[in-house]
Coordinates of C-alpha atoms in Angstrom, one line a residue:
Chain A
M1 CA 102.7 -94.6 58.9
W2 CA 102.5 -92.8 62.2
T3 CA 99.2 -94.6 62.9
I4 CA 100.8 -98.0 62.5
F5 CA 103.5 -96.9 64.8
G6 CA 100.9 -95.8 67.3
I7 CA 99.1 -99.1 67.1
L8 CA 102.3 -101.1 67.6
A9 CA 103.2 -98.8 70.6
A10 CA 99.7 -99.5 72.1
A11 CA 100.1 -103.2 71.6
I12 CA 103.5 -103.2 73.2
A13 CA 102.1 -101.2 76.1
I14 CA 99.3 -103.7 76.6
G15 CA 101.9 -106.5 76.5
F16 CA 103.9 -104.7 79.2
I17 CA 100.8 -104.4 81.4
E18 CA 99.7 -108.1 81.2
V19 CA 102.7 -110.3 80.3
P20 CA 105.1 -109.9 83.3
S21 CA 102.6 -111.2 85.9
L22 CA 101.3 -114.0 83.6
W23 CA 104.9 -115.0 82.9
K24 CA 105.9 -115.0 86.5
N25 CA 102.9 -117.1 87.6
G26 CA 103.6 -119.5 84.7
Q27 CA 100.0 -119.2 83.4
K28 CA 100.6 -120.7 79.9
R29 CA 97.0 -120.9 78.8
E30 CA 96.2 -117.3 79.7
L31 CA 99.4 -116.2 77.9
W32 CA 98.4 -118.0 74.7
A33 CA 94.8 -116.7 74.8
F34 CA 96.1 -113.1 75.5
S35 CA 98.7 -113.3 72.7
F36 CA 96.2 -114.6 70.2
L37 CA 93.7 -111.8 71.0
L38 CA 96.4 -109.1 71.0
L39 CA 97.7 -110.3 67.7
T40 CA 94.2 -110.3 66.2
G41 CA 93.6 -106.8 67.5
T42 CA 96.9 -105.5 66.2
V43 CA 96.5 -107.1 62.7
L44 CA 92.9 -105.9 62.4
S45 CA 93.8 -102.3 63.5
I46 CA 96.7 -102.1 61.0
A47 CA 94.5 -103.6 58.3
K48 CA 91.9 -100.9 59.1
T49 CA 94.5 -98.1 58.8
L50 CA 95.8 -99.4 55.5
Q51 CA 92.2 -99.5 54.3
I52 CA 92.3 -103.2 53.6
H53 CA 88.8 -104.6 53.4
I54 CA 87.9 -106.3 56.7
P55 CA 85.1 -108.9 56.3
N56 CA 82.0 -107.7 58.2
P57 CA 80.8 -110.4 60.6
L58 CA 77.3 -108.8 60.6
D59 CA 77.0 -109.8 56.9
W60 CA 77.5 -113.4 57.9
M61 CA 74.9 -113.2 60.6
A62 CA 72.5 -111.6 58.1
V63 CA 73.0 -114.6 55.8
I64 CA 72.5 -117.1 58.6
Y65 CA 69.3 -115.5 59.9
K66 CA 67.8 -114.7 56.5
P67 CA 65.3 -117.6 56.5
F68 CA 64.1 -117.0 60.0
S69 CA 63.9 -113.3 59.4
D70 CA 61.8 -113.7 56.3
F71 CA 59.5 -116.1 58.2
L72 CA 59.1 -113.7 61.1
F73 CA 58.4 -110.6 59.1
G74 CA 56.2 -112.6 56.8
I75 CA 53.9 -113.4 59.8
L76 CA 54.0 -109.8 61.1
K77 CA 53.2 -108.1 57.8
Chain B
M1 CA 83.8 -119.5 90.2
L2 CA 86.4 -117.3 88.5
E3 CA 86.0 -114.2 90.5
N4 CA 85.3 -114.2 94.2
A5 CA 82.9 -111.3 94.2
R6 CA 79.7 -110.5 95.9
I7 CA 77.2 -107.8 95.0
S8 CA 74.1 -106.9 96.9
A9 CA 70.6 -107.3 95.5
W10 CA 70.2 -103.5 95.4
Q11 CA 73.4 -103.0 93.4
F12 CA 72.3 -105.7 91.0
A13 CA 68.9 -103.9 90.5
V14 CA 70.7 -100.7 89.7
L15 CA 73.0 -102.5 87.2
V16 CA 70.0 -104.1 85.6
T17 CA 68.2 -100.8 85.3
L18 CA 71.2 -99.0 83.7
F19 CA 71.9 -102.0 81.4
T20 CA 68.2 -102.1 80.2
I21 CA 68.2 -98.4 79.5
G22 CA 71.6 -98.7 77.9
S23 CA 71.7 -97.9 74.2
S24 CA 67.9 -98.5 74.0
I25 CA 67.3 -94.9 75.2
L26 CA 68.5 -93.6 71.9
V27 CA 67.3 -96.4 69.6
V28 CA 63.9 -97.5 71.0
P29 CA 61.7 -94.4 70.4
A30 CA 62.4 -94.2 66.6
S31 CA 62.2 -97.9 66.0
L32 CA 58.9 -98.3 68.0
S33 CA 57.2 -95.4 66.2
A34 CA 58.5 -96.6 62.8
F35 CA 56.3 -99.7 63.4
A36 CA 53.4 -98.6 65.5
Y37 CA 53.4 -94.9 64.8
Q38 CA 51.3 -92.9 67.4
D39 CA 50.6 -96.2 69.2
A40 CA 54.3 -96.7 70.1
W41 CA 53.5 -95.9 73.8
I42 CA 51.0 -98.8 74.0
A43 CA 53.7 -101.1 72.5
A44 CA 56.2 -99.9 75.1
L45 CA 53.7 -100.5 77.9
I46 CA 52.9 -104.1 76.7
G47 CA 56.7 -104.6 76.3
V48 CA 57.3 -103.7 79.9
G49 CA 54.6 -106.2 81.0
T50 CA 56.0 -109.0 78.7
S51 CA 59.6 -108.3 79.9
L52 CA 58.6 -109.3 83.4
L53 CA 57.8 -112.8 82.1
L54 CA 61.1 -112.9 80.3
V55 CA 63.0 -111.9 83.4
W56 CA 61.1 -114.7 85.2
L57 CA 62.4 -117.1 82.5
Y58 CA 66.0 -115.8 83.0
C59 CA 65.7 -116.2 86.8
A60 CA 64.5 -119.8 86.2
V61 CA 67.5 -120.5 84.0
G62 CA 69.8 -118.9 86.5
N63 CA 68.4 -121.0 89.3
I64 CA 68.8 -124.3 87.4
S65 CA 71.9 -124.6 89.4
P66 CA 72.4 -121.7 91.8
G67 CA 75.8 -120.1 91.9
K68 CA 76.6 -121.2 88.3
S69 CA 76.9 -118.8 85.4
L70 CA 75.2 -119.2 82.0
I71 CA 78.3 -120.8 80.6
E72 CA 78.6 -123.4 83.3
I73 CA 74.8 -124.2 83.0
N74 CA 75.3 -124.7 79.3
E75 CA 78.1 -127.1 79.9
K76 CA 76.2 -129.0 82.6
L77 CA 73.0 -129.4 80.6
L78 CA 74.4 -129.9 77.0
G79 CA 77.6 -131.8 77.8
K80 CA 81.1 -130.5 77.7
W81 CA 81.7 -129.9 74.0
A82 CA 78.2 -129.1 72.8
G83 CA 77.9 -126.7 75.8
K84 CA 81.2 -125.0 75.0
T85 CA 80.3 -124.6 71.3
V86 CA 76.9 -123.0 72.1
S87 CA 78.5 -120.7 74.6
F88 CA 81.3 -119.8 72.3
L89 CA 78.9 -118.9 69.4
L90 CA 76.8 -117.0 71.9
I91 CA 79.5 -114.7 73.1
L92 CA 81.1 -114.3 69.7
S93 CA 77.9 -113.1 68.1
L94 CA 77.1 -110.9 71.1
F95 CA 80.5 -109.4 70.8
F96 CA 79.9 -108.5 67.2
A97 CA 76.2 -107.6 67.3
G98 CA 75.8 -106.3 70.9
A99 CA 79.0 -104.8 72.2
A100 CA 80.4 -103.5 68.9
S101 CA 77.1 -102.0 67.8
A102 CA 76.6 -100.2 71.1
L103 CA 80.1 -98.7 70.7
Y104 CA 79.2 -97.7 67.1
Y105 CA 76.2 -95.8 68.5
V106 CA 78.4 -93.9 70.9
G107 CA 80.7 -92.8 68.2
F108 CA 77.9 -92.1 65.7
F109 CA 75.9 -90.0 68.2
L110 CA 79.0 -88.0 69.2
T111 CA 80.1 -87.3 65.6
T112 CA 76.6 -86.4 64.5
H113 CA 75.5 -84.1 67.3
V114 CA 78.3 -83.1 69.6
M115 CA 81.7 -83.2 68.0
P116 CA 81.3 -83.3 64.2
Q117 CA 84.9 -82.5 63.4
T118 CA 86.5 -85.1 65.6
P119 CA 87.4 -88.4 63.9
V120 CA 85.1 -91.2 65.1
H121 CA 88.2 -93.4 65.9
A122 CA 89.4 -91.0 68.5
L123 CA 86.1 -90.9 70.3
N124 CA 85.7 -94.7 70.2
I125 CA 89.2 -95.3 71.5
L126 CA 88.6 -92.9 74.4
F127 CA 85.3 -94.5 75.3
V128 CA 86.8 -98.0 75.1
A129 CA 89.6 -96.9 77.4
V130 CA 87.1 -96.1 80.1
I131 CA 85.2 -99.3 79.5
V132 CA 88.3 -101.4 79.7
M133 CA 89.4 -99.7 82.9
G134 CA 85.9 -100.4 84.4
T135 CA 85.9 -104.0 83.3
R136 CA 89.4 -104.8 84.6
L137 CA 88.4 -103.4 88.1
G138 CA 85.8 -106.2 88.4
I139 CA 82.1 -106.4 89.1
E140 CA 82.2 -105.2 92.7
T141 CA 83.7 -101.9 91.7
L142 CA 81.3 -101.6 88.8
A143 CA 78.3 -102.2 91.0
R144 CA 79.4 -99.6 93.5
S145 CA 80.0 -97.0 90.7
A146 CA 76.5 -97.8 89.4
E147 CA 75.2 -97.0 92.8
I148 CA 77.0 -93.6 92.8
L149 CA 76.1 -92.7 89.2
F150 CA 72.4 -93.7 89.4
P151 CA 71.3 -90.6 91.2
F152 CA 72.9 -88.4 88.6
F153 CA 71.0 -90.3 86.0
A154 CA 67.8 -89.9 87.9
V155 CA 68.3 -86.1 88.3
L156 CA 69.0 -85.6 84.6
F157 CA 66.0 -87.7 83.7
G158 CA 63.9 -85.7 86.0
V159 CA 65.1 -82.4 84.5
M160 CA 64.3 -83.7 81.0
F161 CA 60.9 -84.9 82.1
F162 CA 59.7 -81.9 84.0
S163 CA 61.0 -79.3 81.4
T164 CA 59.5 -81.0 78.4
V165 CA 56.1 -81.9 80.0
P166 CA 54.7 -78.3 79.4
Q167 CA 55.2 -78.8 75.7
I168 CA 53.1 -81.9 75.2
H169 CA 50.3 -82.1 72.7
L170 CA 47.8 -84.8 73.6
D171 CA 46.3 -84.8 70.2
Y172 CA 49.5 -86.3 68.8
L173 CA 48.4 -89.7 70.2
Q174 CA 45.2 -89.7 68.2
P175 CA 43.7 -91.7 66.6
V176 CA 44.4 -94.6 68.9
L177 CA 44.8 -98.1 67.4
E178 CA 44.4 -96.6 63.9
K179 CA 46.1 -99.5 62.1
G180 CA 45.0 -102.4 64.4
A181 CA 47.0 -104.7 66.5
K182 CA 49.6 -106.1 64.2
P183 CA 51.9 -103.1 64.0
I184 CA 51.8 -102.9 67.8
A185 CA 52.8 -106.6 68.0
T186 CA 55.8 -105.9 65.8
A187 CA 56.7 -102.9 67.9
V188 CA 56.5 -104.9 71.1
I189 CA 59.0 -107.5 69.6
S190 CA 61.2 -104.6 68.5
Y191 CA 61.1 -103.2 72.1
L192 CA 61.9 -106.5 73.7
S193 CA 64.8 -107.1 71.3
F194 CA 66.5 -103.9 72.1
A195 CA 65.8 -103.5 75.8
I196 CA 65.2 -106.9 77.4
L197 CA 66.5 -109.9 75.4
P198 CA 70.1 -108.8 75.6
D199 CA 69.7 -109.4 79.4
I200 CA 70.8 -112.9 78.7
I201 CA 74.3 -111.7 79.4
L202 CA 73.3 -110.6 82.9
L203 CA 73.1 -114.3 83.7
M204 CA 76.9 -114.1 83.9
I205 CA 76.6 -111.7 86.8
F206 CA 73.5 -113.2 88.4
P207 CA 75.4 -115.8 90.4
Y208 CA 77.3 -113.0 92.2
V209 CA 74.3 -111.6 93.8
H210 CA 74.3 -112.1 97.5
Q211 CA 70.9 -113.9 98.1
D212 CA 69.1 -116.0 95.6
S213 CA 65.6 -115.0 96.6
A214 CA 66.5 -111.3 96.6
A215 CA 68.3 -111.7 93.3
R216 CA 65.1 -112.5 91.5
K217 CA 63.2 -109.6 93.0
A218 CA 66.1 -107.3 92.1
F219 CA 66.2 -108.5 88.5
L220 CA 62.4 -107.9 88.2
F221 CA 62.6 -104.5 89.9
G222 CA 65.5 -103.3 87.9
N223 CA 63.9 -104.3 84.7
F224 CA 60.6 -102.7 85.6
I225 CA 62.3 -99.4 86.4
G226 CA 64.3 -99.5 83.2
G227 CA 61.2 -100.3 81.2
L228 CA 59.3 -97.5 82.9
V229 CA 62.0 -95.0 82.0
L230 CA 62.0 -96.2 78.4
T231 CA 58.2 -96.0 78.2
I232 CA 58.3 -92.5 79.5
I233 CA 60.9 -91.5 77.0
V234 CA 58.9 -93.0 74.1
T235 CA 55.7 -91.4 75.3
L236 CA 57.3 -88.0 75.7
S237 CA 58.9 -88.1 72.3
L238 CA 55.5 -88.9 70.8
L239 CA 53.8 -86.2 72.7
V240 CA 56.4 -83.5 72.1
L241 CA 57.8 -84.3 68.7
G242 CA 54.8 -86.1 67.2
P243 CA 54.9 -89.5 65.6
E244 CA 56.5 -88.2 62.4
G245 CA 59.2 -86.2 64.4
T246 CA 60.0 -89.3 66.4
T247 CA 60.3 -91.6 63.4
T248 CA 62.4 -89.2 61.3
H249 CA 64.9 -88.1 63.9
L250 CA 68.0 -90.2 64.2
F251 CA 68.0 -89.8 67.9
P252 CA 64.6 -88.7 69.1
S253 CA 65.7 -88.6 72.8
Y254 CA 68.3 -86.0 71.9
A255 CA 65.8 -84.0 69.8
L256 CA 63.6 -84.1 72.9
A257 CA 66.3 -82.7 75.0
Q258 CA 66.8 -79.9 72.5
K259 CA 63.3 -78.8 73.2
I260 CA 64.1 -78.0 76.8
K261 CA 63.4 -74.4 77.4
I262 CA 62.7 -72.8 80.7
G263 CA 61.6 -69.2 80.4
D264 CA 63.6 -67.5 77.8
F265 CA 67.0 -67.9 79.4
L266 CA 67.6 -71.6 80.0
Q267 CA 67.9 -73.4 76.7
R268 CA 70.4 -75.5 74.7
V269 CA 71.2 -77.7 77.7
E270 CA 70.9 -80.9 75.6
V271 CA 74.5 -81.9 76.0
I272 CA 74.2 -81.8 79.7
V273 CA 71.2 -84.0 79.5
A274 CA 73.1 -86.3 77.1
I275 CA 75.4 -87.2 80.0
M276 CA 72.4 -89.4 81.0
W277 CA 73.0 -91.7 78.1
F278 CA 76.8 -91.7 78.5
I279 CA 76.2 -93.2 81.9
T280 CA 73.8 -95.9 80.6
F281 CA 76.0 -96.6 77.5
F282 CA 79.0 -97.0 79.8
F283 CA 77.2 -99.7 81.9
R284 CA 75.7 -101.4 78.8
L285 CA 79.2 -101.7 77.3
T286 CA 81.1 -102.7 80.4
I287 CA 78.5 -105.4 81.3
Y288 CA 78.8 -106.7 77.8
L289 CA 82.6 -106.7 77.9
Y290 CA 82.7 -108.1 81.4
G291 CA 80.2 -110.9 80.6
I292 CA 82.0 -111.8 77.4
A293 CA 85.5 -111.8 78.9
L294 CA 84.3 -113.8 81.9
A295 CA 82.5 -116.2 79.6
A296 CA 85.6 -116.6 77.4
A297 CA 87.7 -117.3 80.4
Q298 CA 85.2 -120.0 81.6
I299 CA 85.0 -121.6 78.2
F300 CA 88.7 -121.9 77.7
E301 CA 89.3 -122.8 81.4
L302 CA 91.5 -119.8 82.2
K303 CA 92.2 -118.7 85.7
H304 CA 91.3 -115.1 85.1
Y305 CA 89.3 -113.0 82.7
R306 CA 91.4 -109.9 83.2
P307 CA 94.2 -110.6 80.7
L308 CA 91.6 -110.8 77.9
V309 CA 90.0 -107.4 78.5
L310 CA 92.6 -105.1 77.0
P311 CA 93.0 -107.0 73.7
L312 CA 89.3 -107.4 73.5
G313 CA 88.9 -103.6 73.8
M314 CA 91.4 -103.2 70.9
I315 CA 89.3 -105.5 68.7
L316 CA 86.1 -103.8 69.8
V317 CA 87.4 -100.4 68.5
V318 CA 88.1 -101.9 65.0
L319 CA 84.8 -103.8 64.9
S320 CA 82.8 -100.7 65.8
L321 CA 84.3 -99.0 62.8
V322 CA 83.8 -101.9 60.5
I323 CA 80.3 -103.4 61.3
F324 CA 78.0 -100.6 59.9
P325 CA 79.2 -99.1 56.7
N326 CA 76.4 -96.6 56.6
V327 CA 73.1 -95.6 58.4
A328 CA 70.9 -97.3 55.8
Y329 CA 72.7 -100.6 56.4
E330 CA 72.5 -100.2 60.2
K331 CA 68.7 -99.4 60.2
N332 CA 68.0 -102.4 57.9
W333 CA 70.3 -104.8 59.9
D334 CA 68.8 -103.6 63.2
T335 CA 65.4 -104.7 62.1
K336 CA 65.9 -107.6 59.7
T337 CA 68.8 -109.4 61.5
W338 CA 69.1 -108.2 65.0
I339 CA 65.5 -109.0 66.0
P340 CA 65.6 -112.7 64.8
Y341 CA 69.1 -113.1 66.2
I342 CA 68.4 -111.8 69.7
L343 CA 65.1 -113.8 69.7
S344 CA 67.1 -117.0 69.1
V345 CA 69.7 -116.4 71.8
G346 CA 67.5 -114.4 74.3
L347 CA 64.3 -116.4 74.1
F348 CA 64.7 -119.8 72.4
L349 CA 68.1 -120.6 74.1
P350 CA 66.8 -120.1 77.7
L351 CA 63.6 -122.0 76.9
F352 CA 65.6 -124.8 75.4
L353 CA 67.9 -124.9 78.5
L354 CA 64.9 -124.9 80.8
G355 CA 63.2 -127.7 78.8
I356 CA 66.3 -129.8 79.0
A357 CA 66.6 -129.2 82.8
K358 CA 63.0 -130.2 83.3
F359 CA 63.4 -133.3 81.1
R360 CA 66.5 -134.5 82.9
K361 CA 64.9 -134.4 86.3

């Protein structure tokens, strides 16, 4: 519970650091990109604290590179 | 150009050196001797030689259109959408496999050897806080801090070198070439994949170097010094710990530092020596994060990379906790997937770009 509270506090603090200057200069694109990343970060962190399974991107890379990997280590063996 | 920065050739050389040593200083000795056993030092030497060719390739790609970063070169050569797609996949995969795994090593090293009772999240958050601060300050500040921190690194490395040299056993290197050339070839590829091929991200910084002709020399020189340091570490681990010791230790360089003993009163200084790799880890991670944030800003046509850094740091912490469930997975992934992956982005992509550039002329 407290961890989630801490994560939200950190996210709000990050928002306070970046948003005012972006808002004042009317940088819409930057604001969207920033919000998207911050939301992703917050959701991932909360999912991690609640011990929800987060898919591992390295598993996907392992699947994609499997044929090349087999080929490469086949030669080198 | 997103950032109006200039760094000198010397500063670039120092950055390249620290980036090359980066996390490799902890990973390379064990992975080289796992393949080549007592011949790992030969593999490292060949690796340093080969790396100069690779750096020449990176310089050639960087000079396709001077003053342009890798992302802009991609867009220019491959067209707008294909270029953006390639660049996006490149930085996304480097973020997962390069930056997050380097941060994983920091936390893993600290919880195994230095602070076993501290939760790894706390250590990773602290380290990311420093990295994010560094990245937000920009490349000029980073380059200057590299200049300041490099002498500390050099002194610590010197201490480690001179205090372990009396303990070497030359017979640990024999028999030379026992298993033939193939294990050495594998070890060379392993060396290149950890130390040199990630240098592709340095092409994001390359355009900031003051003079183009000096930039190439600095790139080569920095890489050479970094490779030399790694070769010395590999050779020392073999000579002091033996091939078995080097292969079975999780962090042979740390085990090497534990051997430091001057007289009977100066011992257990390994944590002070470990400051050496906190410096290199810091630069490895900041350059990754800087390169990735800058690339993302260029791909999505943002005016500044700075707003992206803090949220990226937050994601990085979670990723570093998620990507490697255990050491066996990490060791297997580092060989079976990291090597083919980094070959594809660090060798084939630049060759492909260079080929297209030549073809278009």
